[in-house]
Amino acid sequence: MYAGGDMTDKKPDVEADFIHLAKVALSGRGQDVQLAVHRAAKRHRDSSPRLAAELTQLLREIPSKCSPLRRHADVPLPVDIDSRLQLMRVEEHPELDHEPVLHAAIEEQLVRLIRERRKPEALLKVNLLPTRSAIFTGPPGVGKTMVARWIARELNKPLLILDLAAVMSSFLGRTGTNLRFVLDYAKSLDCVLLLDELDAIAKRRDDKGEIGELKRLVTVLLQQIDDWPSTGLLLAATNHDDLLDPAVWRRFEAVVKFPLPDQASITNMVGQLLEPHTNKASSWAKVLGIALAGHSFSDIERDILTARRISAVMETPLDDKLEALVQMDKRSKADRIAMATALVHQGLVSQRRAHELTGVSRDTIRSRATKGDDPKSRGRRASKANLRLVR
Ligand SMILES: Nc1ncnc2c1ncn2[C@@H]1O[C@H](COP(=O)(O)OP(=O)(O)OP(=O)(O)O)[C@@H](O)[C@H]1O
Ligand SMILES: [Mg+2]
């Protein structure tokens, strides 16, 4: 509680409130001025009802430019009590640079989440409510945050993001209060709320001195998840599901496990990224679908962007830079052999080209390919487009 924030029987201190308000106003933080006025109105409601009524009226009459959701909610966006920083990001109309590539394993689950919200009557008819909460798990850069944004956009609802890693304040007790602020605020809106980086809570557990505070924080979290109304959608994301308290885990009605992209997903993503920039996009997409196995979507996006940037600045053909991506030097010998064999096996390049791209000898490629398949017939099946890529 800040100066003058005494909620006991004592008469609230108008002077202290006035000074606080002046401080906030003079530092130009419009959003915080609103909050200070709102708090003052609440605090003085009993002792000076006229003052409180006038302040409330002012808040109503002067819409805020800083808070895009003001027309939906009566309260200003929640801020940290001490730092006065906003606790969450608000995207009133979520937008995406490009569409997410959804692995077949999770696409159905995600589409169902959306459909339940679009057709609540079908559920109500059989006495069911739509899924209230879902947790996304998976390694970094596979689309957990992006998909939350995608869902909000598909549902035409604002997205509120609480980044737990950012708000885990040094005083854990305050994190609990902040969490309550945010969830209470979000509950009052028709929105999608994302608790991002939820594992940030669990990561603090190593510190023995904080166990009590952490337990309290987890209790707040559990309570808030339980109280979440089915009108909104509560999402959470983590890349350390093993660190999460099992009780937290159980609270979510759906668990969506985001895998690393498979070959088809990489090909799809690379194709989308290269399409406007080269007429060999589809051929490169197929080759990179194999070469970039094990990479996350965000790594792949970064690699392709870097290749395009270098090609633009150095005025070298994009093909050369893409080729360098296939050749990436840090691969083990075993990986290079597997890649060369797959490229030939799937009829994407000739044995000669596979040798050039991977450095694996043609003899090795031939002998590996013979073990699993007829390399000659496969090699011959390399499509014309890919043979052109091969030069
Ligand atoms: N499934 C996907 N389809 C298309 N692009 C993706 C996908 N996943 C990630 N990307 C790209 O990578 C970027 C980062 O992804 P995002 O932030 O959603 O990953 P994340 O799983 O939340 O990672 P972290 O665990 O590190 O928070 C996205 O903005 C997007 O450009
Ligand atoms: Mg994320």
Coordinates of C-alpha atoms in Angstrom, one line a residue, residues 1-389:
M1 CA 0.0 0.0 0.0
Y2 CA 1.4 3.4 -0.9
A3 CA 1.6 6.5 1.4
G4 CA -1.8 7.4 2.7
G5 CA -3.2 4.0 1.8
D6 CA -4.4 3.2 5.2
M7 CA -7.6 1.1 5.1
T8 CA -8.1 0.9 8.9
D9 CA -10.6 2.9 10.9
K10 CA -8.4 6.0 10.7
K11 CA -9.7 8.7 8.5
P12 CA -8.1 8.4 5.1
D13 CA -5.3 10.9 4.6
V14 CA -6.5 13.3 1.8
E15 CA -3.2 15.2 1.9
A16 CA -1.1 12.1 1.3
D17 CA -3.4 11.1 -1.5
F18 CA -3.2 14.5 -3.0
I19 CA 0.6 14.5 -3.0
H20 CA 0.7 11.0 -4.4
L21 CA -1.6 12.0 -7.2
A22 CA 0.5 15.1 -8.0
K23 CA 3.6 13.0 -8.1
V24 CA 2.1 10.5 -10.6
A25 CA 0.5 13.2 -12.7
L26 CA 3.7 15.3 -12.9
S27 CA 5.6 12.3 -14.1
G28 CA 3.2 12.0 -17.0
R29 CA 1.9 8.6 -16.4
G30 CA -1.7 9.0 -17.5
Q31 CA -2.6 5.4 -16.8
D32 CA -1.4 5.6 -13.2
V33 CA -3.3 8.9 -12.7
Q34 CA -6.4 7.0 -13.4
L35 CA -5.5 4.3 -11.0
A36 CA -4.7 6.8 -8.3
V37 CA -8.0 8.6 -8.8
H38 CA -9.9 5.3 -8.8
R39 CA -8.2 4.3 -5.5
A40 CA -8.8 7.7 -3.9
A41 CA -12.5 7.5 -4.8
K42 CA -12.7 4.1 -3.2
R43 CA -10.8 5.2 -0.1
H44 CA -12.8 8.3 0.6
R45 CA -16.2 6.8 -0.2
D46 CA -17.3 6.7 3.4
S47 CA -15.5 9.7 4.9
S48 CA -16.2 12.1 1.9
P49 CA -18.9 10.7 -0.2
R50 CA -19.2 13.9 -2.3
L51 CA -15.5 13.8 -3.2
A52 CA -15.7 10.1 -4.0
A53 CA -18.7 10.6 -6.2
E54 CA -17.1 13.5 -8.1
L55 CA -13.9 11.5 -8.7
T56 CA -15.9 8.5 -10.0
Q57 CA -17.9 10.8 -12.3
L58 CA -14.7 12.3 -13.7
L59 CA -13.3 8.8 -14.4
R60 CA -16.5 8.0 -16.3
E61 CA -16.6 11.2 -18.3
I62 CA -12.9 11.3 -19.4
P63 CA -12.2 8.2 -21.4
S64 CA -8.6 7.1 -21.3
K65 CA -6.5 6.9 -24.4
C66 CA -4.1 4.6 -22.6
S67 CA -6.4 1.9 -21.8
P68 CA -8.0 0.3 -24.8
L69 CA -10.3 -1.8 -22.8
R70 CA -11.8 0.9 -20.6
R71 CA -15.1 0.7 -22.3
H72 CA -15.3 -3.0 -21.4
A73 CA -14.3 -2.6 -17.8
D74 CA -14.9 -0.3 -14.9
V75 CA -11.4 -0.6 -13.5
P76 CA -8.1 0.6 -15.0
L77 CA -5.5 -1.8 -16.2
P78 CA -3.8 -3.4 -13.2
V79 CA -0.3 -2.1 -12.3
D80 CA 2.3 -3.3 -9.8
I81 CA 1.7 -1.5 -6.5
D82 CA 5.2 -0.3 -6.1
S83 CA 6.8 0.0 -9.5
R84 CA 3.5 1.3 -11.0
L85 CA 4.4 -0.7 -14.1
Q86 CA 1.5 -2.3 -16.0
L87 CA 1.3 -6.0 -15.2
M88 CA 0.2 -7.2 -18.6
R89 CA 0.1 -6.6 -22.3
V90 CA -3.2 -6.0 -23.9
E91 CA -3.8 -6.8 -27.6
E92 CA -7.3 -5.6 -28.3
H93 CA -7.2 -6.8 -31.9
P94 CA -4.6 -9.6 -32.0
E95 CA -2.7 -9.8 -35.3
L96 CA -0.2 -12.3 -36.7
D97 CA 2.6 -11.8 -39.2
H98 CA 1.8 -15.1 -40.7
E99 CA -0.5 -18.1 -40.0
P100 CA 0.7 -20.7 -37.6
V101 CA 1.7 -24.1 -39.0
L102 CA -0.1 -26.6 -36.8
H103 CA 1.3 -30.0 -36.3
A104 CA -1.4 -32.6 -37.1
A105 CA -1.1 -33.9 -33.5
I106 CA -2.4 -30.7 -32.0
E107 CA -4.4 -29.1 -34.8
E108 CA -7.6 -31.0 -34.0
Q109 CA -7.4 -30.1 -30.3
L110 CA -6.9 -26.4 -31.0
V111 CA -9.6 -26.2 -33.7
R112 CA -12.0 -27.9 -31.2
L113 CA -11.3 -25.3 -28.6
I114 CA -12.3 -22.6 -31.0
R115 CA -15.3 -24.5 -32.3
E116 CA -16.6 -25.0 -28.7
R117 CA -16.6 -21.2 -28.3
R118 CA -18.3 -20.6 -31.6
K119 CA -21.0 -23.1 -31.0
P120 CA -21.8 -22.9 -27.3
E121 CA -25.5 -23.8 -28.0
A122 CA -24.5 -27.3 -29.1
L123 CA -22.8 -27.8 -25.7
L124 CA -25.5 -26.1 -23.6
K125 CA -28.1 -28.4 -25.2
V126 CA -26.4 -31.3 -23.5
N127 CA -25.6 -29.5 -20.3
L128 CA -22.0 -28.8 -21.0
L129 CA -19.8 -25.7 -21.0
P130 CA -17.0 -24.9 -23.3
T131 CA -13.5 -25.8 -22.1
R132 CA -12.5 -23.0 -19.7
S133 CA -8.8 -23.5 -19.5
A134 CA -5.9 -25.1 -21.4
I135 CA -2.2 -25.3 -20.9
F136 CA 0.3 -25.4 -23.7
T137 CA 3.6 -27.1 -23.2
G138 CA 6.5 -27.7 -25.4
P139 CA 10.1 -26.5 -26.2
P140 CA 10.8 -22.9 -26.9
G141 CA 9.8 -21.4 -30.3
V142 CA 7.2 -23.9 -31.3
G143 CA 4.2 -21.5 -31.3
K144 CA 2.7 -21.6 -27.8
T145 CA 2.4 -17.8 -27.5
M146 CA 1.6 -17.4 -31.2
V147 CA -1.2 -19.9 -31.0
A148 CA -2.8 -18.1 -28.0
R149 CA -2.8 -15.0 -30.2
W150 CA -4.2 -17.0 -33.1
I151 CA -7.0 -18.3 -31.0
A152 CA -7.9 -14.8 -29.7
R153 CA -7.9 -13.5 -33.2
E154 CA -10.1 -16.4 -34.5
L155 CA -12.6 -15.7 -31.6
N156 CA -12.4 -12.0 -32.2
K157 CA -11.6 -11.3 -28.6
P158 CA -8.9 -9.2 -27.0
L159 CA -5.8 -11.1 -25.8
L160 CA -4.4 -10.2 -22.4
I161 CA -0.9 -11.6 -21.7
L162 CA 0.5 -11.9 -18.2
D163 CA 4.2 -12.8 -18.5
L164 CA 5.0 -14.5 -15.3
A165 CA 8.7 -14.4 -15.9
A166 CA 8.4 -10.6 -16.0
V167 CA 6.2 -10.1 -13.0
M168 CA 7.7 -12.5 -10.6
S169 CA 8.7 -9.7 -8.4
S170 CA 11.5 -9.9 -5.9
F171 CA 8.8 -10.0 -3.2
L172 CA 6.9 -13.1 -3.8
G173 CA 4.0 -11.9 -1.7
R174 CA 3.5 -9.2 -4.2
T175 CA 3.4 -11.6 -7.1
G176 CA 0.4 -13.2 -5.5
T177 CA -1.3 -9.9 -5.2
N178 CA -0.4 -9.0 -8.8
L179 CA -1.7 -12.3 -10.0
R180 CA -5.0 -11.7 -8.3
F181 CA -5.2 -8.1 -9.7
V182 CA -4.7 -9.4 -13.2
L183 CA -7.1 -12.3 -13.0
D184 CA -9.8 -10.3 -11.3
Y185 CA -9.5 -7.7 -14.1
A186 CA -9.5 -10.4 -16.9
K187 CA -12.5 -12.1 -15.3
S188 CA -14.5 -9.0 -15.9
L189 CA -13.9 -9.0 -19.6
D190 CA -14.9 -11.2 -22.5
C191 CA -11.3 -12.1 -23.4
V192 CA -8.6 -14.7 -23.8
L193 CA -6.1 -14.5 -21.0
L194 CA -2.6 -16.0 -21.4
L195 CA -0.5 -16.8 -18.4
D196 CA 2.8 -17.0 -20.3
E197 CA 6.0 -18.6 -19.0
L198 CA 4.0 -20.2 -16.1
D199 CA 7.1 -22.2 -15.1
A200 CA 8.7 -19.0 -13.8
I201 CA 6.7 -19.7 -10.6
A202 CA 8.1 -23.2 -10.4
K203 CA 11.6 -22.2 -11.1
R204 CA 11.8 -20.2 -7.9
R205 CA 11.3 -23.3 -5.9
D206 CA 15.0 -24.0 -5.5
D207 CA 15.3 -21.2 -3.0
K208 CA 14.6 -22.8 0.4
G209 CA 13.9 -19.4 2.1
E210 CA 10.9 -18.8 -0.1
I211 CA 9.0 -22.1 0.1
G212 CA 6.3 -20.6 2.3
E213 CA 5.7 -17.6 0.0
L214 CA 5.7 -19.9 -3.0
K215 CA 3.1 -22.2 -1.5
R216 CA 0.9 -19.2 -1.0
L217 CA 1.5 -18.1 -4.5
V218 CA 0.6 -21.5 -5.9
T219 CA -2.5 -21.5 -3.7
V220 CA -3.5 -18.1 -5.2
L221 CA -3.0 -19.5 -8.6
L222 CA -5.1 -22.6 -8.0
Q223 CA -7.9 -20.5 -6.5
Q224 CA -7.8 -18.2 -9.5
I225 CA -7.9 -21.0 -12.0
D226 CA -10.8 -22.6 -10.1
D227 CA -12.7 -19.3 -10.1
W228 CA -12.2 -18.6 -13.8
P229 CA -15.5 -18.2 -15.5
S230 CA -16.4 -20.2 -18.5
T231 CA -17.2 -17.1 -20.4
G232 CA -13.5 -16.3 -20.9
L233 CA -10.8 -18.6 -22.1
L234 CA -7.8 -19.0 -19.8
L235 CA -4.6 -20.2 -21.5
A236 CA -1.2 -20.9 -19.9
A237 CA 2.1 -21.7 -21.6
T238 CA 5.2 -23.4 -20.2
N239 CA 8.3 -25.1 -21.6
H240 CA 9.0 -27.0 -18.4
D241 CA 5.9 -29.0 -17.7
D242 CA 8.0 -31.2 -15.4
L243 CA 8.6 -28.3 -13.0
L244 CA 5.0 -27.5 -12.6
D245 CA 3.1 -28.4 -9.4
P246 CA 0.9 -31.4 -10.2
A247 CA -2.0 -29.6 -8.6
V248 CA -1.6 -26.7 -11.0
W249 CA -1.3 -29.1 -13.9
R250 CA -4.5 -30.9 -13.0
R251 CA -6.5 -27.7 -12.8
F252 CA -6.3 -27.1 -16.6
E253 CA -9.1 -28.8 -18.5
A254 CA -7.1 -29.3 -21.6
V255 CA -3.4 -30.0 -22.1
V256 CA -1.9 -29.3 -25.6
K257 CA 1.6 -30.6 -26.2
F258 CA 3.4 -28.7 -28.9
P259 CA 6.0 -30.9 -30.6
L260 CA 9.1 -29.7 -32.5
P261 CA 8.0 -29.3 -36.2
D262 CA 8.1 -32.5 -38.2
Q263 CA 9.3 -32.6 -41.8
A264 CA 6.0 -31.7 -43.3
S265 CA 5.6 -28.7 -41.0
I266 CA 9.1 -27.4 -41.7
T267 CA 8.5 -27.7 -45.5
N268 CA 5.2 -25.9 -45.1
M269 CA 6.8 -23.1 -43.0
V270 CA 9.8 -22.6 -45.3
G271 CA 7.6 -22.7 -48.3
Q272 CA 5.5 -19.8 -46.9
L273 CA 8.6 -17.8 -45.9
L274 CA 10.3 -18.3 -49.3
E275 CA 7.4 -18.2 -51.7
P276 CA 7.5 -14.5 -52.5
H277 CA 11.3 -14.4 -52.8
T278 CA 12.3 -17.2 -55.1
N279 CA 10.7 -19.3 -57.7
K280 CA 12.4 -22.3 -56.3
A281 CA 10.6 -22.0 -52.9
S282 CA 8.9 -25.3 -53.1
S283 CA 12.1 -27.2 -54.0
W284 CA 14.1 -25.6 -51.2
A285 CA 11.2 -26.1 -48.8
K286 CA 11.4 -29.9 -49.4
V287 CA 15.2 -30.0 -49.0
L288 CA 15.2 -27.8 -45.9
G289 CA 12.3 -29.9 -44.5
I290 CA 15.0 -32.6 -44.1
A291 CA 18.0 -30.4 -43.4
L292 CA 16.4 -28.4 -40.6
A293 CA 15.0 -31.4 -38.7
G294 CA 15.2 -30.8 -34.9
H295 CA 15.0 -27.0 -35.2
S296 CA 12.2 -25.0 -33.7
F297 CA 9.9 -22.8 -35.9
S298 CA 11.4 -19.6 -34.5
D299 CA 15.0 -20.9 -35.3
I300 CA 13.9 -21.7 -38.8
E301 CA 12.3 -18.4 -39.3
R302 CA 15.4 -16.7 -38.1
D303 CA 17.7 -18.8 -40.3
I304 CA 15.6 -17.9 -43.4
L305 CA 15.5 -14.2 -42.6
T306 CA 19.2 -14.2 -42.0
A307 CA 19.8 -15.9 -45.4
R308 CA 17.6 -13.3 -47.1
R309 CA 19.3 -10.4 -45.3
I310 CA 22.8 -11.6 -46.2
S311 CA 21.7 -12.2 -49.8
A312 CA 20.3 -8.7 -50.1
V313 CA 23.2 -6.9 -48.5
M314 CA 26.0 -8.9 -50.1
E315 CA 24.1 -9.1 -53.4
T316 CA 24.6 -12.8 -53.6
P317 CA 22.0 -15.2 -54.8
L318 CA 19.5 -16.4 -52.2
D319 CA 20.1 -19.9 -53.4
D320 CA 23.7 -19.8 -52.2
K321 CA 22.6 -18.8 -48.7
L322 CA 20.0 -21.5 -48.6
E323 CA 22.5 -24.0 -49.7
A324 CA 24.7 -22.8 -46.8
L325 CA 21.8 -23.6 -44.5
V326 CA 21.8 -27.2 -45.7
Q327 CA 25.5 -27.5 -45.3
M328 CA 25.6 -26.1 -41.8
D329 CA 29.0 -27.1 -40.5
K330 CA 28.1 -28.1 -36.9
R331 CA 26.5 -31.4 -37.9
S332 CA 27.9 -34.7 -36.8
K333 CA 29.0 -37.1 -39.4
A334 CA 26.1 -39.5 -38.6
D335 CA 23.7 -36.6 -39.1
R336 CA 25.2 -35.7 -42.4
I337 CA 24.9 -39.3 -43.6
A338 CA 21.3 -39.5 -42.4
M339 CA 20.5 -36.3 -44.2
A340 CA 22.2 -37.3 -47.5
T341 CA 20.4 -40.6 -47.4
A342 CA 17.0 -39.1 -46.8
L343 CA 17.5 -36.5 -49.5
V344 CA 18.3 -39.2 -52.1
H345 CA 15.7 -41.6 -50.7
Q346 CA 12.9 -39.1 -51.0
G347 CA 13.9 -38.4 -54.5
L348 CA 14.7 -34.7 -53.8
V349 CA 18.2 -34.6 -55.1
S350 CA 20.6 -36.8 -57.0
Q351 CA 23.4 -38.7 -55.3
R352 CA 25.9 -36.3 -56.8
R353 CA 24.1 -33.3 -55.4
A354 CA 23.5 -34.9 -52.0
H355 CA 27.3 -35.4 -51.9
E356 CA 27.9 -31.7 -52.7
L357 CA 25.4 -30.6 -50.1
T358 CA 26.4 -32.8 -47.3
G359 CA 30.1 -33.7 -47.9
V360 CA 29.2 -37.4 -47.6
S361 CA 31.0 -39.6 -50.1
R362 CA 28.9 -40.9 -53.0
D363 CA 29.9 -44.4 -52.1
T364 CA 28.5 -44.1 -48.6
I365 CA 25.3 -42.5 -49.9
R366 CA 25.0 -45.3 -52.4
S367 CA 25.6 -48.1 -49.9
R368 CA 23.2 -46.6 -47.3
A369 CA 20.5 -46.1 -49.9
T370 CA 20.9 -49.7 -51.1
K371 CA 20.2 -51.0 -47.6
G372 CA 16.8 -49.4 -47.4
D373 CA 15.6 -49.0 -50.9
D374 CA 16.6 -49.1 -54.5
P375 CA 18.7 -45.9 -54.7
K376 CA 18.8 -45.7 -58.5
S377 CA 15.1 -45.7 -59.0
R378 CA 14.6 -43.2 -56.1
G379 CA 17.4 -41.0 -57.4
R380 CA 15.8 -41.0 -60.8
R381 CA 12.6 -39.9 -59.2
A382 CA 14.0 -36.6 -58.2
S383 CA 11.6 -34.2 -59.6
K384 CA 12.5 -31.9 -62.5
A385 CA 12.1 -28.9 -60.2
N386 CA 14.4 -30.3 -57.7
L387 CA 16.9 -31.3 -60.3
R388 CA 17.0 -27.7 -61.4
L389 CA 17.7 -26.7 -57.8

